[in-house]
CSV table of N, CA and C in Angstrom, one decimal:
chain,number,residue,atom,x,y,z
A,1,MET,N,79.3,116.3,131.6
A,1,MET,CA,78.5,115.2,131.6
A,1,MET,C,78.6,114.5,129.9
A,2,PHE,N,78.0,113.0,130.0
A,2,PHE,CA,78.1,112.5,128.7
A,2,PHE,C,77.2,112.7,128.3
A,3,SER,N,76.4,112.5,126.9
A,3,SER,CA,75.8,112.6,126.0
A,3,SER,C,75.2,111.5,126.3
A,4,MET,N,73.7,111.1,125.8
A,4,MET,CA,73.0,109.5,125.6
A,4,MET,C,73.3,108.7,125.4
A,5,ASN,N,74.4,109.1,124.4
A,5,ASN,CA,75.0,108.2,123.2
A,5,ASN,C,76.8,107.7,123.9
A,6,HIS,N,77.0,108.1,125.2
A,6,HIS,CA,77.7,107.8,125.5
A,6,HIS,C,78.5,106.0,125.8
A,7,LYS,N,79.6,105.9,125.1
A,7,LYS,CA,79.9,104.5,125.1
A,7,LYS,C,81.0,104.3,126.0
A,8,MET,N,81.4,103.1,126.5
A,8,MET,CA,82.7,102.9,127.1
A,8,MET,C,83.3,101.6,126.5
A,9,TYR,N,84.6,101.8,126.2
A,9,TYR,CA,84.8,100.5,125.1
A,9,TYR,C,86.4,100.4,126.5
A,10,LEU,N,86.2,99.1,126.3
A,10,LEU,CA,87.6,98.3,127.7
A,10,LEU,C,88.3,97.4,126.7
A,11,PHE,N,89.8,97.6,126.3
A,11,PHE,CA,90.8,97.3,126.0
A,11,PHE,C,91.6,96.3,127.0
A,12,PRO,N,91.4,95.0,127.3
A,12,PRO,CA,92.8,94.2,127.8
A,12,PRO,C,94.4,94.8,127.7
A,13,LEU,N,94.8,95.0,128.7
A,13,LEU,CA,96.3,95.4,128.4
A,13,LEU,C,96.9,94.2,128.1
A,14,ARG,N,96.4,93.1,128.4
A,14,ARG,CA,97.1,91.5,128.0
A,14,ARG,C,97.4,91.7,126.5
A,15,ILE,N,96.2,91.8,125.7
A,15,ILE,CA,95.7,91.9,124.3
A,15,ILE,C,96.7,93.3,123.6
A,16,LEU,N,96.6,94.0,124.3
A,16,LEU,CA,97.3,95.5,123.9
A,16,LEU,C,98.7,94.7,123.5
A,17,LYS,N,99.2,94.3,124.7
A,17,LYS,CA,100.9,94.0,125.0
A,17,LYS,C,101.3,92.6,123.7
A,18,GLN,N,100.0,91.8,123.5
A,18,GLN,CA,100.8,91.1,122.3
A,18,GLN,C,100.7,91.7,121.2
A,19,LEU,N,99.5,93.4,120.8
A,19,LEU,CA,99.8,93.8,119.6
A,19,LEU,C,100.6,94.8,119.2
A,20,PHE,N,101.3,95.1,120.3
A,20,PHE,CA,101.9,96.3,120.6
A,20,PHE,C,103.2,96.1,120.8
A,21,ASN,N,103.2,94.9,121.9
A,21,ASN,CA,104.8,94.5,122.2
A,21,ASN,C,104.3,95.5,123.6
A,22,ASP,N,105.3,95.8,124.8
A,22,ASP,CA,105.0,95.6,126.1
A,22,ASP,C,105.3,97.5,126.1
A,23,ASP,N,105.6,98.0,125.2
A,23,ASP,CA,105.5,99.6,125.1
A,23,ASP,C,104.9,100.3,124.6
A,24,GLY,N,103.7,99.6,124.0
A,24,GLY,CA,102.9,99.7,122.9
A,24,GLY,C,101.6,100.7,123.2
A,25,TYR,N,101.7,100.9,124.7
A,25,TYR,CA,100.4,101.4,124.8
A,25,TYR,C,99.8,103.0,124.1
A,26,ASP,N,100.9,103.3,123.8
A,26,ASP,CA,100.9,105.0,123.2
A,26,ASP,C,100.3,104.7,121.9
A,27,ASN,N,101.0,103.4,121.1
A,27,ASN,CA,100.4,103.8,119.7
A,27,ASN,C,99.1,102.9,119.4
A,28,ALA,N,99.1,102.0,120.5
A,28,ALA,CA,97.3,101.6,120.9
A,28,ALA,C,96.5,102.6,120.5
A,29,GLY,N,96.5,103.5,121.4
A,29,GLY,CA,95.8,104.4,121.9
A,29,GLY,C,96.0,105.3,120.4
A,30,ASP,N,96.9,105.5,119.7
A,30,ASP,CA,97.2,106.2,118.4
A,30,ASP,C,96.2,105.2,117.4
A,31,GLN,N,96.1,104.0,117.1
A,31,GLN,CA,95.3,103.4,116.2
A,31,GLN,C,94.0,103.3,116.5
A,32,ILE,N,93.5,103.3,117.8
A,32,ILE,CA,92.3,103.1,118.5
A,32,ILE,C,91.8,105.0,118.2
A,33,LEU,N,92.3,105.5,118.1
A,33,LEU,CA,91.7,106.9,117.4
A,33,LEU,C,91.4,107.0,116.0
A,34,GLN,N,92.6,106.7,115.4
A,34,GLN,CA,92.5,106.6,113.7
A,34,GLN,C,91.4,105.6,113.6
A,35,CYS,N,91.0,104.5,114.1
A,35,CYS,CA,89.9,104.1,114.0
A,35,CYS,C,88.5,104.8,114.0
A,36,LEU,N,88.4,105.5,115.4
A,36,LEU,CA,87.6,105.8,115.5
A,36,LEU,C,87.3,107.4,114.6
A,37,THR,N,88.6,107.6,114.2
A,37,THR,CA,88.1,109.3,113.1
A,37,THR,C,87.9,108.7,111.6
A,38,SER,N,88.2,107.7,111.3
A,38,SER,CA,87.9,107.0,110.0
A,38,SER,C,86.4,106.6,110.2
A,39,ALA,N,85.8,106.2,111.1
A,39,ALA,CA,84.5,106.4,111.2
A,39,ALA,C,83.4,107.1,111.5
A,40,CYS,N,83.7,108.2,112.3
A,40,CYS,CA,83.0,109.7,112.5
A,40,CYS,C,83.2,110.5,111.6
A,41,GLN,N,84.1,110.2,110.7
A,41,GLN,CA,84.8,111.2,109.6
A,41,GLN,C,84.1,113.0,109.9
A,42,HIS,N,85.6,112.6,111.0
A,42,HIS,CA,85.6,114.3,111.1
A,42,HIS,C,84.5,115.0,112.1
A,43,ASN,N,83.8,114.0,112.4
A,43,ASN,CA,82.8,114.6,113.3
A,43,ASN,C,83.1,115.5,114.4
A,44,ALA,N,82.9,117.0,114.4
A,44,ALA,CA,83.6,117.9,115.8
A,44,ALA,C,82.9,117.7,117.1
A,45,LYS,N,81.5,116.8,116.7
A,45,LYS,CA,81.1,116.6,118.4
A,45,LYS,C,81.5,115.7,119.2
A,46,VAL,N,82.2,114.6,118.3
A,46,VAL,CA,83.0,113.3,119.4
A,46,VAL,C,83.5,113.8,119.9
A,47,SER,N,83.8,113.0,121.5
A,47,SER,CA,84.8,113.2,122.7
A,47,SER,C,84.8,112.3,123.0
A,48,THR,N,86.2,112.4,123.7
A,48,THR,CA,86.8,110.7,124.1
A,48,THR,C,87.8,111.1,125.4
A,49,ARG,N,88.1,110.3,126.0
A,49,ARG,CA,88.8,109.8,127.4
A,49,ARG,C,89.4,108.7,127.5
A,50,PHE,N,90.6,108.5,127.4
A,50,PHE,CA,91.3,107.2,127.5
A,50,PHE,C,91.5,107.5,129.4
A,51,HIS,N,91.8,105.8,130.2
A,51,HIS,CA,92.2,106.0,131.4
A,51,HIS,C,92.9,104.6,131.5
A,52,PHE,N,93.8,104.3,132.3
A,52,PHE,CA,94.0,102.7,132.3
A,52,PHE,C,93.8,102.8,134.1
A,53,ASP,N,92.8,101.4,133.9
A,53,ASP,CA,92.6,101.0,135.4
A,53,ASP,C,93.4,99.6,135.4
A,54,THR,N,94.4,99.9,136.5
A,54,THR,CA,95.5,98.2,137.1
A,54,THR,C,95.1,98.3,138.2
A,55,SER,N,94.0,98.3,139.0
A,55,SER,CA,94.0,98.4,140.4
A,55,SER,C,93.6,97.0,141.0
A,56,HIS,N,92.9,95.9,140.2
A,56,HIS,CA,92.8,94.8,140.4
A,56,HIS,C,93.8,94.0,140.4
A,57,ALA,N,94.2,93.0,141.4
A,57,ALA,CA,95.0,92.4,141.6
A,57,ALA,C,95.8,91.3,141.0
A,58,ASN,N,94.8,90.7,140.3
A,58,ASN,CA,95.2,90.0,138.8
A,58,ASN,C,95.0,90.7,137.5
A,59,GLN,N,96.2,90.6,136.7
A,59,GLN,CA,96.6,91.2,135.8
A,59,GLN,C,96.3,91.1,134.8
A,60,TRP,N,95.0,90.2,134.7
A,60,TRP,CA,94.0,89.5,133.6
A,60,TRP,C,93.4,90.6,133.9
A,61,PHE,N,93.0,91.7,134.7
A,61,PHE,CA,91.6,92.4,134.8
A,61,PHE,C,92.2,93.9,134.1
A,62,HIS,N,93.5,94.0,134.3
A,62,HIS,CA,93.8,95.5,133.7
A,62,HIS,C,93.5,95.7,132.6
A,63,TYR,N,93.0,96.9,132.2
A,63,TYR,CA,92.9,97.3,131.2
A,63,TYR,C,92.8,98.8,130.6
A,64,LEU,N,92.7,98.9,129.2
A,64,LEU,CA,93.0,100.6,128.9
A,64,LEU,C,91.3,100.7,128.9
A,65,GLY,N,90.5,102.1,129.0
A,65,GLY,CA,89.4,102.4,128.9
A,65,GLY,C,89.3,103.7,127.9
A,66,LEU,N,88.6,103.9,127.2
A,66,LEU,CA,87.9,105.0,126.5
A,66,LEU,C,86.5,105.4,126.6
A,67,SER,N,86.5,106.1,126.3
A,67,SER,CA,85.1,106.5,127.1
A,67,SER,C,84.9,107.3,125.3
A,68,VAL,N,83.5,107.2,125.2
A,68,VAL,CA,83.2,108.0,123.6
A,68,VAL,C,82.0,108.8,123.7
A,69,SER,N,81.7,110.0,123.4
A,69,SER,CA,80.2,110.4,123.4
A,69,SER,C,80.4,111.2,122.4
A,70,GLY,N,79.2,111.1,121.6
A,70,GLY,CA,78.8,111.7,120.2
A,70,GLY,C,78.8,111.5,119.2
A,71,LEU,N,78.9,109.9,119.0
A,71,LEU,CA,79.0,109.1,117.8
A,71,LEU,C,77.1,109.0,117.7
A,72,ASN,N,76.7,108.6,116.4
A,72,ASN,CA,75.5,108.0,116.2
A,72,ASN,C,76.2,106.5,115.7
A,73,SER,N,74.3,106.0,115.7
A,73,SER,CA,74.1,104.8,115.7
A,73,SER,C,75.3,104.1,114.6
A,74,SER,N,75.5,104.9,113.3
A,74,SER,CA,76.0,104.3,112.4
A,74,SER,C,77.8,104.6,112.9
A,75,GLN,N,77.8,105.6,113.2
A,75,GLN,CA,79.3,105.8,113.4
A,75,GLN,C,79.8,104.9,114.3
A,76,GLN,N,79.0,104.8,115.3
A,76,GLN,CA,79.3,103.7,116.4
A,76,GLN,C,79.7,102.3,115.6
A,77,GLN,N,78.8,102.0,114.9
A,77,GLN,CA,79.0,100.3,113.7
A,77,GLN,C,80.2,100.8,113.4
A,78,ARG,N,80.2,101.7,112.5
A,78,ARG,CA,81.9,101.6,112.0
A,78,ARG,C,83.1,101.7,112.4
A,79,PHE,N,82.9,102.2,114.0
A,79,PHE,CA,83.9,102.3,114.7
A,79,PHE,C,84.3,101.2,114.9
A,80,GLU,N,83.6,100.4,115.4
A,80,GLU,CA,83.3,99.1,116.1
A,80,GLU,C,83.8,98.2,115.1
A,81,ARG,N,83.6,98.4,113.9
A,81,ARG,CA,84.1,97.4,112.8
A,81,ARG,C,85.3,97.6,112.5
A,82,ALA,N,86.1,98.8,112.8
A,82,ALA,CA,87.2,99.1,112.2
A,82,ALA,C,88.0,98.8,113.0
A,83,LEU,N,87.6,98.5,115.0
A,83,LEU,CA,88.6,98.1,115.8
A,83,LEU,C,88.7,96.4,115.3
A,84,ASN,N,87.7,96.2,114.8
A,84,ASN,CA,87.8,94.0,114.9
A,84,ASN,C,88.2,94.0,113.7
A,85,LYS,N,88.6,94.8,112.7
A,85,LYS,CA,89.4,94.6,111.8
A,85,LYS,C,90.8,95.3,112.1
A,86,ALA,N,91.0,95.5,112.7
A,86,ALA,CA,92.4,96.1,113.6
A,86,ALA,C,93.0,95.5,114.1
A,87,GLY,N,92.1,94.2,114.4
A,87,GLY,CA,92.3,93.5,115.5
A,87,GLY,C,92.5,93.4,117.2
A,88,PHE,N,91.5,94.4,117.5
A,88,PHE,CA,91.5,94.9,118.9
A,88,PHE,C,90.6,94.0,119.1
A,89,ILE,N,90.7,93.9,120.6
A,89,ILE,CA,89.3,92.7,121.8
A,89,ILE,C,89.2,93.9,122.5
A,90,TYR,N,87.6,93.8,122.6
A,90,TYR,CA,87.2,94.8,123.7
A,90,TYR,C,85.9,94.3,124.2
A,91,SER,N,85.3,95.0,125.1
A,91,SER,CA,84.1,94.6,125.9
A,91,SER,C,83.1,95.9,126.2
A,92,ASN,N,82.3,96.3,126.5
A,92,ASN,CA,81.4,97.2,126.9
A,92,ASN,C,80.3,96.9,127.3
């Protein structure tokens, strides 16, 4: 079960495709994790889980989801700033 400070990030696949080309989802995930690592300063209590959702008939709504738990508010803010700086567009 997720901790109280669980947060879900949704990265539209259309944006990831623009940033990393057609086959770059692996690279996108790596860069997202780099943003997280820099923000949490190697906090061993952070857990993550990626998943794709392509179930919607309209591809506009397909996304890569990231569940993150264990970040304090300061780490979460640093992570979100790092994502923005890296060019990621996400919703939560």
